[in-house]
RNA sequence: GCGGCCGUAGUUCAGUUGGUAGAACUCCAGAUUGUGAUUCUGGCUGUCGCGGGUUCGAAUCCCGUCGGUCGCCCCA
């Protein structure tokens, strides 16, 4: 018996799954309210799709294998290549800007760590075909809306906004060639938390100007200002900060980039994204401007836990029918009818003593217990609110269609019991 | 790929200088067949992560391995 999932994979028991669902719900709700449409692609893609974008080194980090048709395939590590392919093939059928989102489950073969497993869900939002800063503003405000639906606010998280193109001209001005650029950007990407001495050692003559830039003396980025203006107008100005230290490791970003961090700075980035105007073309598609972000469930869940924001576990049943031994048939008839009527109804299949049934009702989290006893012959059931232990009587009668009519009906129970 | 800590019942853990394993909670069943938060009684489960070594004897010491966790490396 193997009692554990594979390394880096997670089981979601009802409680954890409930927390996961509430995250999904916030993501989807924020996306739809913001005018994004949901799409989905295959979990399994050809290995080449990822090699094209990231080079052969990526292969070591993928779950990949040969299928029975001898194709090299990989579980998707990210959504962007799939998204790019889908957009490239059909974009003429959609008015621009295309605003799509997805909540894919992604896989990476790497060492599991805090907030990073071998499998996770990631909220992806992308805008294609919009060159202006409005695209970034849309994405950032959608992202903030999503976080706020989960109970997080600007006191908990911060959207750090930066600009790759600003860094491009900065590096050009200081004589960094195209070839060294990626390396320098990578160094900058993880300079946070380093001491001025360490920076000096790694950056050499660049250390001074970089220091200035970080302190806000590096001059303005028009694109970044535009984005901030847009986000501000949409009502999320206080969530954002300009922070040129954010450069993002990925090579393909071309413009404004951003990351969401918890205010305490303890956790990994909750989300990250930016403009990738050349990527769609590079992946063999059309030359379309694009911006997007991704937000994983793992770090987010950790942040929610840290902030003590817990989703309420919905009970498995709203109404629990408790029947005396001689009234089982009536009990089942009620259960079936309540279910058809749109209520969540459950009962004790073992149907032991009433006390046991009530215990089960409470353990299952039901709000009401409908007690079917010998009074049912006189047209009466007991109705009990489990939490308050208050009990009243409800009347029932057979309707013309043979259905059991409850008086009052379940929608009015809360009023009748008076809690 | 590298390093720290950890791995004992379903769960959380205890286990003293090495002497063949315990508690709490959960779960199941009951306290004379109509009402559950307390109480009482009884019951279940462990190859003490796995493999090897030292020893008369290992949950305990040593090595390896797998898994977990945290931090690096790398990277979304």
Coordinates of C-alpha atoms (C1' of nucleotides) in Angstrom, one line a residue:
Chain A
X1 CA 0.0 0.0 0.0
X2 CA 1.4 3.3 -1.0
X3 CA -0.2 5.9 1.2
X4 CA 1.2 9.0 -0.3
X5 CA 1.0 10.8 -3.5
X6 CA 4.1 11.1 -5.7
X7 CA 6.7 13.7 -4.5
X8 CA 5.5 17.2 -5.1
X9 CA 2.0 16.2 -5.8
X10 CA -0.9 17.0 -3.6
X11 CA -4.0 15.2 -2.4
X12 CA -6.9 17.6 -1.8
X13 CA -9.2 16.3 0.9
X14 CA -12.6 17.9 1.1
X15 CA -11.4 20.7 3.4
X16 CA -8.4 21.6 1.3
X17 CA -10.4 21.2 -1.9
X18 CA -12.9 23.6 -0.5
X19 CA -10.1 26.2 0.0
X20 CA -8.9 25.5 -3.5
X21 CA -12.3 26.0 -5.0
X22 CA -12.8 29.3 -3.2
X23 CA -9.5 30.5 -4.9
X24 CA -10.8 29.3 -8.3
X25 CA -14.0 31.0 -7.7
X26 CA -12.3 34.4 -6.9
X27 CA -10.1 34.0 -10.0
X28 CA -13.0 33.2 -12.3
X29 CA -15.2 35.9 -10.8
X30 CA -12.6 38.6 -11.2
X31 CA -11.8 37.5 -14.7
X32 CA -15.4 37.6 -15.9
X33 CA -16.2 40.8 -14.2
X34 CA -13.2 42.3 -16.0
X35 CA -14.3 41.0 -19.4
X36 CA -12.0 38.0 -19.8
X37 CA -13.3 34.8 -21.4
X38 CA -12.2 31.4 -20.2
X39 CA -10.3 29.0 -22.5
X40 CA -8.5 25.7 -21.9
X41 CA -6.0 23.7 -23.8
X42 CA -4.4 20.2 -23.6
X43 CA -2.5 19.1 -20.5
X44 CA -0.1 17.2 -22.7
X45 CA 1.8 19.0 -25.5
X46 CA 4.6 18.1 -27.8
X47 CA 8.0 18.5 -26.2
X48 CA 9.1 20.7 -29.1
X49 CA 6.6 23.4 -28.2
X50 CA 8.6 24.1 -25.0
X51 CA 12.0 23.7 -26.6
X52 CA 11.0 26.4 -29.2
X53 CA 10.3 28.9 -26.5
X54 CA 12.9 28.1 -23.9
X55 CA 15.6 26.1 -25.5
X56 CA 16.8 22.6 -24.7
X57 CA 17.7 23.4 -21.0
X58 CA 14.0 23.5 -20.2
X59 CA 13.7 19.7 -20.9
X60 CA 15.4 18.9 -17.6
X61 CA 12.6 20.6 -15.7
X62 CA 9.7 19.0 -17.5
X63 CA 7.7 15.9 -17.0
X64 CA 8.2 14.3 -20.4
X65 CA 8.1 10.9 -21.9
X66 CA 7.4 9.1 -25.1
X67 CA 3.8 8.1 -25.8
X68 CA 2.7 4.9 -27.4
X69 CA 2.9 6.6 -30.8
X70 CA 6.6 7.3 -30.1
X71 CA 6.0 11.1 -29.8
X72 CA 8.0 13.1 -27.4
X73 CA 5.4 14.7 -25.1
X74 CA 5.4 16.8 -22.0
X75 CA 3.0 17.8 -19.3
X76 CA 2.6 21.5 -19.7
X77 CA 4.8 23.5 -17.4
X78 CA 3.2 26.8 -18.4
X79 CA 0.3 28.0 -20.4
X80 CA 1.8 30.6 -22.6
X81 CA 3.0 28.3 -25.4
X82 CA -0.4 26.7 -25.6
X83 CA -2.0 30.1 -25.5
X84 CA 0.3 31.4 -28.2
X85 CA -0.5 28.5 -30.4
X86 CA -4.3 28.9 -29.9
X87 CA -4.1 32.7 -30.5
X88 CA -2.0 32.3 -33.6
X89 CA -4.3 29.8 -35.2
X90 CA -7.6 31.6 -34.6
X91 CA -7.0 35.2 -33.8
X92 CA -8.5 36.5 -37.0
X93 CA -11.8 35.2 -35.7
X94 CA -11.7 37.4 -32.7
X95 CA -11.9 41.2 -32.4
X96 CA -9.0 42.7 -30.6
X97 CA -8.1 43.1 -27.9
X98 CA -8.4 39.4 -27.1
X99 CA -8.9 39.1 -23.3
X100 CA -8.7 35.4 -22.3
X101 CA -8.0 33.7 -19.0
X102 CA -7.5 30.1 -17.9
X103 CA -6.9 28.1 -14.8
X104 CA -4.6 25.3 -15.9
X105 CA -2.9 22.7 -13.8
X106 CA 0.8 22.9 -14.6
X107 CA 3.7 20.5 -14.0
X108 CA 7.4 20.9 -13.4
X109 CA 9.9 18.3 -12.5
X110 CA 11.9 20.0 -9.9
X111 CA 12.7 19.9 -6.2
X112 CA 9.6 20.5 -4.1
X113 CA 10.0 23.5 -1.8
X114 CA 7.8 25.8 0.2
X115 CA 5.1 27.2 -2.0
X116 CA 6.4 25.3 -5.0
X117 CA 5.4 21.8 -5.8
X118 CA 5.6 19.6 -8.9
X119 CA 2.1 20.4 -9.8
X120 CA 0.1 23.5 -9.3
X121 CA -2.8 25.6 -10.6
X122 CA -2.1 28.9 -12.1
X123 CA -4.5 31.7 -13.0
X124 CA -3.4 33.0 -16.4
X125 CA -4.8 36.3 -17.9
X126 CA -3.6 37.6 -21.1
X127 CA -4.4 40.6 -23.4
X128 CA -3.5 40.3 -27.0
X129 CA -3.6 43.0 -29.7
X130 CA -3.4 46.0 -27.4
X131 CA -0.3 48.1 -27.5
X132 CA -1.3 50.8 -25.0
X133 CA -0.8 50.8 -21.3
X134 CA -4.5 50.0 -21.0
X135 CA -3.7 46.4 -21.4
X136 CA -1.4 46.3 -18.3
X137 CA -3.9 48.4 -16.4
X138 CA -6.6 45.9 -17.2
X139 CA -4.5 43.0 -16.1
X140 CA -3.3 44.6 -12.9
X141 CA -6.7 45.7 -11.9
X142 CA -8.2 42.3 -12.6
X143 CA -5.5 40.8 -10.5
X144 CA -6.2 43.1 -7.6
X145 CA -9.9 42.4 -7.9
X146 CA -9.2 38.7 -7.7
X147 CA -7.1 39.2 -4.6
X148 CA -9.7 41.4 -3.0
X149 CA -12.4 38.8 -3.6
X150 CA -10.3 36.5 -1.5
X151 CA -10.1 39.0 1.3
X152 CA -6.7 40.5 0.6
X153 CA -6.1 44.2 0.3
X154 CA -3.3 46.7 -0.3
X155 CA -2.2 46.3 3.3
X156 CA -1.5 42.7 2.6
X157 CA 0.0 42.7 -0.9
X158 CA 1.8 45.1 -3.2
X159 CA 2.0 45.2 -7.0
X160 CA 5.5 46.2 -7.9
X161 CA 5.7 47.6 -11.3
X162 CA 8.8 48.0 -13.4
X163 CA 9.8 48.5 -17.0
X164 CA 12.0 46.3 -19.1
X165 CA 12.4 48.8 -21.9
X166 CA 13.6 51.3 -19.3
X167 CA 16.3 48.9 -18.3
X168 CA 17.1 48.2 -22.0
X169 CA 17.9 51.9 -22.6
X170 CA 19.6 52.1 -19.3
X171 CA 22.0 49.3 -20.1
X172 CA 22.5 50.6 -23.6
X173 CA 23.5 54.0 -22.2
X174 CA 26.0 52.3 -20.0
X175 CA 27.6 50.3 -22.7
X176 CA 26.1 46.9 -22.0
X177 CA 25.9 45.0 -25.3
X178 CA 23.0 42.9 -26.4
X179 CA 24.9 39.8 -25.7
X180 CA 25.6 40.5 -22.0
X181 CA 22.2 41.9 -21.4
X182 CA 20.4 38.7 -20.4
X183 CA 23.1 37.9 -17.9
X184 CA 23.0 41.4 -16.4
X185 CA 19.3 41.3 -16.1
X186 CA 19.5 38.0 -14.4
X187 CA 21.9 39.4 -11.9
X188 CA 19.6 42.4 -11.3
X189 CA 16.7 40.0 -10.9
X190 CA 18.0 38.5 -7.7
X191 CA 19.9 41.5 -6.3
X192 CA 17.1 42.2 -3.8
X193 CA 18.4 41.7 -0.3
X194 CA 22.0 42.0 -1.3
X195 CA 24.3 44.5 0.3
X196 CA 25.8 47.5 -1.5
X197 CA 29.1 45.8 -1.4
X198 CA 27.8 42.6 -3.0
X199 CA 26.2 44.7 -5.7
X200 CA 29.4 46.5 -6.4
X201 CA 31.3 43.3 -6.7
X202 CA 28.8 41.8 -9.2
X203 CA 27.9 44.9 -11.2
X204 CA 31.2 46.8 -11.2
X205 CA 30.9 50.2 -12.8
X206 CA 27.2 49.7 -13.1
X207 CA 26.7 49.6 -9.4
X208 CA 26.5 53.3 -9.0
X209 CA 23.9 54.0 -11.7
X210 CA 21.9 51.0 -10.6
X211 CA 21.9 52.3 -7.0
X212 CA 20.5 55.6 -8.3
X213 CA 17.8 53.9 -10.3
X214 CA 16.7 51.9 -7.3
X215 CA 16.5 55.1 -5.2
X216 CA 14.3 56.7 -7.9
X217 CA 17.0 58.9 -9.3
X218 CA 17.2 57.1 -12.6
X219 CA 14.7 59.1 -14.5
X220 CA 11.1 58.3 -15.6
X221 CA 9.7 55.5 -17.6
X222 CA 6.8 56.9 -19.7
X223 CA 5.2 53.5 -20.2
X224 CA 5.3 52.8 -16.5
X225 CA 3.7 56.1 -15.7
X226 CA 0.9 55.4 -18.2
X227 CA 0.2 52.1 -16.6
X228 CA 0.1 53.5 -13.1
X229 CA -2.3 56.2 -14.3
X230 CA -4.6 53.6 -15.8
X231 CA -4.5 51.4 -12.7
X232 CA -5.2 54.4 -10.5
X233 CA -8.2 55.4 -12.6
X234 CA -9.6 51.9 -12.2
X235 CA -9.3 52.3 -8.4
X236 CA -6.2 50.3 -7.5
X237 CA -3.6 53.0 -7.2
X238 CA -2.9 52.2 -3.6
X239 CA -2.1 48.6 -4.4
X240 CA 0.8 49.7 -6.6
X241 CA 4.4 50.8 -6.3
X242 CA 7.0 51.6 -8.8
X243 CA 10.0 49.3 -8.2
X244 CA 12.7 49.1 -10.8
X245 CA 14.3 46.2 -8.9
X246 CA 11.7 43.9 -10.5
X247 CA 13.1 42.8 -13.8
X248 CA 11.8 39.2 -14.0
X249 CA 14.1 36.4 -15.0
X250 CA 12.5 35.6 -18.3
X251 CA 14.2 36.8 -21.4
X252 CA 11.1 37.4 -23.5
X253 CA 9.6 40.4 -21.6
X254 CA 9.8 43.6 -23.6
X255 CA 8.0 46.3 -21.7
X256 CA 6.3 46.9 -18.4
X257 CA 6.7 44.0 -15.9
X258 CA 5.1 43.5 -12.5
X259 CA 5.1 41.2 -9.6
X260 CA 2.8 40.8 -6.6
X261 CA 4.4 40.3 -3.3
X262 CA 3.1 40.0 0.2
X263 CA 3.9 43.2 2.2
X264 CA 6.0 41.4 4.7
X265 CA 8.2 40.1 1.8
X266 CA 8.5 36.7 3.4
X267 CA 7.0 34.6 0.6
X268 CA 7.8 34.1 -3.0
X269 CA 6.1 36.3 -5.5
X270 CA 2.3 35.6 -5.5
X271 CA 2.0 36.6 -9.2
X272 CA 4.1 37.9 -12.0
X273 CA 3.7 39.1 -15.5
X274 CA 4.5 41.6 -18.1
X275 CA 4.5 42.6 -21.7
X276 CA 5.9 40.1 -24.3
X277 CA 5.3 41.8 -27.6
X278 CA 7.7 39.7 -29.6
X279 CA 6.9 36.3 -28.3
X280 CA 3.9 35.4 -30.4
X281 CA 5.8 36.1 -33.5
X282 CA 8.8 34.1 -32.3
X283 CA 6.6 31.1 -31.6
X284 CA 5.7 31.1 -35.2
X285 CA 2.5 33.0 -34.9
X286 CA 1.4 36.5 -35.9
X287 CA 3.1 39.7 -34.9
X288 CA 0.8 40.7 -32.1
X289 CA 1.5 42.7 -28.9
X290 CA 0.6 40.8 -25.8
X291 CA 0.6 41.2 -22.0
X292 CA -0.2 38.7 -19.4
X293 CA 0.3 37.4 -15.9
X294 CA 0.2 34.2 -13.9
X295 CA -0.7 33.5 -10.3
X296 CA -0.2 30.2 -8.7
X297 CA -2.4 28.6 -6.1
X298 CA 0.4 27.5 -3.8
X299 CA 1.9 30.8 -2.6
X300 CA -1.5 32.4 -2.6
X301 CA -2.9 29.7 -0.3
X302 CA 0.1 30.2 2.0
X303 CA -0.5 33.9 2.1
X304 CA -4.2 33.3 2.9
X305 CA -3.2 31.0 5.7
X306 CA -0.8 33.4 7.1
X307 CA -3.4 36.2 7.1
X308 CA -5.8 33.7 8.7
X309 CA -8.3 34.0 5.9
X310 CA -10.1 30.7 5.8
X311 CA -12.8 29.7 3.4
X312 CA -15.9 28.4 5.1
X313 CA -16.3 24.7 4.5
X314 CA -19.7 24.2 3.0
X315 CA -21.7 21.5 4.7
X316 CA -22.4 18.4 2.8
X317 CA -26.1 18.7 3.4
X318 CA -28.4 21.5 4.4
X319 CA -31.3 19.3 5.5
X320 CA -30.8 16.0 7.2
X321 CA -33.8 13.7 7.4
X322 CA -33.9 11.7 10.6
X323 CA -36.5 8.9 10.5
X324 CA -37.7 6.5 13.1
X325 CA -37.4 2.8 12.3
X326 CA -41.0 2.5 11.1
X327 CA -40.9 5.6 8.9
X328 CA -37.9 4.9 6.7
X329 CA -39.9 4.8 3.5
X330 CA -41.4 8.3 4.3
X331 CA -37.9 9.5 5.1
X332 CA -36.5 8.4 1.8
X333 CA -39.5 9.9 -0.1
X334 CA -38.7 13.2 1.6
X335 CA -35.0 13.0 0.8
X336 CA -35.7 12.3 -2.8
X337 CA -38.2 15.1 -3.1
X338 CA -36.1 17.6 -1.4
X339 CA -33.2 16.8 -3.7
X340 CA -35.4 17.2 -6.7
X341 CA -36.7 20.5 -5.3
X342 CA -33.2 21.9 -5.2
X343 CA -32.2 21.3 -1.6
X344 CA -29.1 19.5 -0.3
X345 CA -30.6 16.7 1.6
X346 CA -28.9 13.7 3.3
X347 CA -29.8 11.0 5.8
X348 CA -28.2 8.2 7.7
X349 CA -28.2 5.1 5.6
X350 CA -27.5 3.0 8.6
X351 CA -30.5 4.5 10.3
X352 CA -29.7 3.6 13.9
X353 CA -31.3 5.2 16.9
X354 CA -32.5 8.8 16.6
X355 CA -29.7 10.0 18.7
X356 CA -27.1 8.5 16.4
X357 CA -28.8 10.0 13.4
X358 CA -28.8 13.4 15.0
X359 CA -25.1 13.0 15.8
X360 CA -24.4 12.2 12.2
X361 CA -26.6 15.2 11.1
X362 CA -24.5 17.5 13.1
X363 CA -21.2 15.9 12.1
X364 CA -22.1 16.4 8.5
X365 CA -22.7 20.0 9.1
X366 CA -26.4 20.1 8.3
X367 CA -28.4 23.1 9.5
X368 CA -31.8 21.4 9.8
X369 CA -32.9 18.0 10.9
X370 CA -36.3 16.9 9.7
X371 CA -37.7 14.4 12.1
X372 CA -40.0 11.8 10.8
X373 CA -41.7 9.9 13.6
X374 CA -45.0 8.4 14.3
X375 CA -46.7 11.8 14.2
X376 CA -46.2 11.8 10.5
X377 CA -49.4 9.8 10.3
X378 CA -51.1 12.9 11.6
X379 CA -49.5 15.1 9.0
X380 CA -46.7 16.3 11.2
X381 CA -42.9 16.3 11.2
X382 CA -40.5 17.7 13.7
X383 CA -38.1 20.4 12.5
X384 CA -35.0 21.0 14.5
X385 CA -32.2 23.5 14.0
X386 CA -29.2 21.6 15.0
X387 CA -27.1 24.4 16.3
X388 CA -29.7 26.0 18.5
X389 CA -31.6 22.8 19.3
X390 CA -34.8 24.6 18.8
X391 CA -37.6 22.4 17.5
X392 CA -40.9 23.2 15.9
X393 CA -43.5 21.3 14.1
X394 CA -44.1 21.4 10.4
X395 CA -47.2 20.1 8.6
X396 CA -47.3 18.0 5.5
X397 CA -49.9 16.9 3.1
X398 CA -50.0 15.1 -0.2
X399 CA -50.4 17.4 -3.1
X400 CA -52.5 16.6 -6.2
X401 CA -49.4 15.4 -8.0
X402 CA -48.6 12.9 -5.2
X403 CA -45.8 15.1 -3.8
X404 CA -45.3 15.9 -0.2
X405 CA -46.1 19.5 0.5
X406 CA -44.4 21.0 3.5
X407 CA -46.0 23.8 5.4
X408 CA -44.0 26.0 5.9
X409 CA -41.7 25.1 3.1
X410 CA -37.9 24.9 3.7
X411 CA -37.3 28.4 2.4
X412 CA -39.3 29.8 5.3
X413 CA -37.8 27.7 8.1
X414 CA -35.3 30.2 9.3
X415 CA -38.2 32.7 10.0
X416 CA -40.3 30.1 11.7
X417 CA -37.7 28.9 14.0
X418 CA -36.9 32.6 14.7
X419 CA -33.2 32.5 14.9
Chain B
rG1 C1' 22.7 19.1 -7.9
rC2 C1' 24.3 20.8 -2.4
rG3 C1' 23.4 21.3 3.0
rG4 C1' 20.3 21.5 8.0
rC5 C1' 16.2 19.2 10.6
rC6 C1' 12.7 15.2 10.6
rG7 C1' 10.1 10.0 9.5
rU8 C1' 6.7 5.7 15.8
rA9 C1' -1.4 3.7 15.6
rG10 C1' -6.2 7.1 11.0
rU11 C1' -4.2 12.1 13.3
rU12 C1' -0.9 14.9 16.8
rC13 C1' 2.9 13.1 19.4
rA14 C1' 5.7 10.5 24.0
rG15 C1' 9.3 6.6 24.3
rU16 C1' 14.1 7.9 30.0
rU17 C1' 22.0 5.6 30.0
rG18 C1' 20.1 0.3 23.6
rG19 C1' 16.1 -4.6 26.9
rU20 C1' 10.9 -7.3 21.9
rA21 C1' 5.8 0.2 22.0
rG22 C1' 2.4 4.1 24.8
rA23 C1' -1.0 8.6 25.5
rA24 C1' -4.6 11.9 23.6
rC25 C1' -8.0 12.7 20.0
rU26 C1' -10.5 10.3 15.9
rC27 C1' -13.1 6.0 14.3
rC28 C1' -16.4 1.6 15.4
rA29 C1' -19.8 -0.8 19.0
rG30 C1' -22.6 -0.5 23.4
rA31 C1' -25.1 2.0 28.5
rU32 C1' -33.4 -2.1 28.5
rU33 C1' -35.7 0.0 20.7
rG34 C1' -38.4 8.9 20.3
rU35 C1' -34.0 13.5 20.4
rG36 C1' -27.4 14.5 19.4
rA37 C1' -22.8 19.2 22.5
rU38 C1' -20.9 16.5 28.6
rU39 C1' -20.2 11.4 30.7
rC40 C1' -19.1 6.0 31.1
rU41 C1' -17.7 1.0 29.0
rG42 C1' -15.6 -1.9 25.3
rG43 C1' -13.0 -2.5 20.5
rC44 C1' -9.6 -1.8 16.0
rU45 C1' -5.1 -0.6 13.7
rG46 C1' 1.5 -0.2 14.0
rU47 C1' 6.6 -5.2 9.5
rC48 C1' 8.7 2.1 15.1
rG49 C1' 9.7 4.7 6.4
rC50 C1' 12.9 0.9 3.9
rG51 C1' 17.7 -2.0 3.6
rG52 C1' 22.1 -3.2 5.8
rG53 C1' 25.7 -3.0 10.0
rU54 C1' 27.3 -3.0 15.5
rU55 C1' 25.2 -5.9 19.8
rC56 C1' 23.1 -11.5 23.6
rG57 C1' 19.3 -7.7 22.4
rA58 C1' 18.0 -1.7 18.2
rA59 C1' 12.2 2.7 17.8
rU60 C1' 16.9 4.1 20.3
rC61 C1' 23.9 3.7 17.9
rC62 C1' 26.4 3.6 12.6
rC63 C1' 26.0 3.5 7.1
rG64 C1' 22.9 3.7 2.9
rU65 C1' 18.3 4.6 0.7
rC66 C1' 13.4 6.6 0.0
rG67 C1' 10.1 10.3 1.6
rG68 C1' 8.9 15.0 4.1
rU69 C1' 10.5 19.9 5.5
rC70 C1' 13.6 24.3 5.4
rG71 C1' 17.5 26.9 2.9
rC72 C1' 20.8 27.3 -1.5
rC73 C1' 21.6 26.3 -7.0
rC74 C1' 18.3 26.8 -11.0
rC75 C1' 13.9 28.6 -12.7
rA76 C1' 8.4 30.5 -13.1

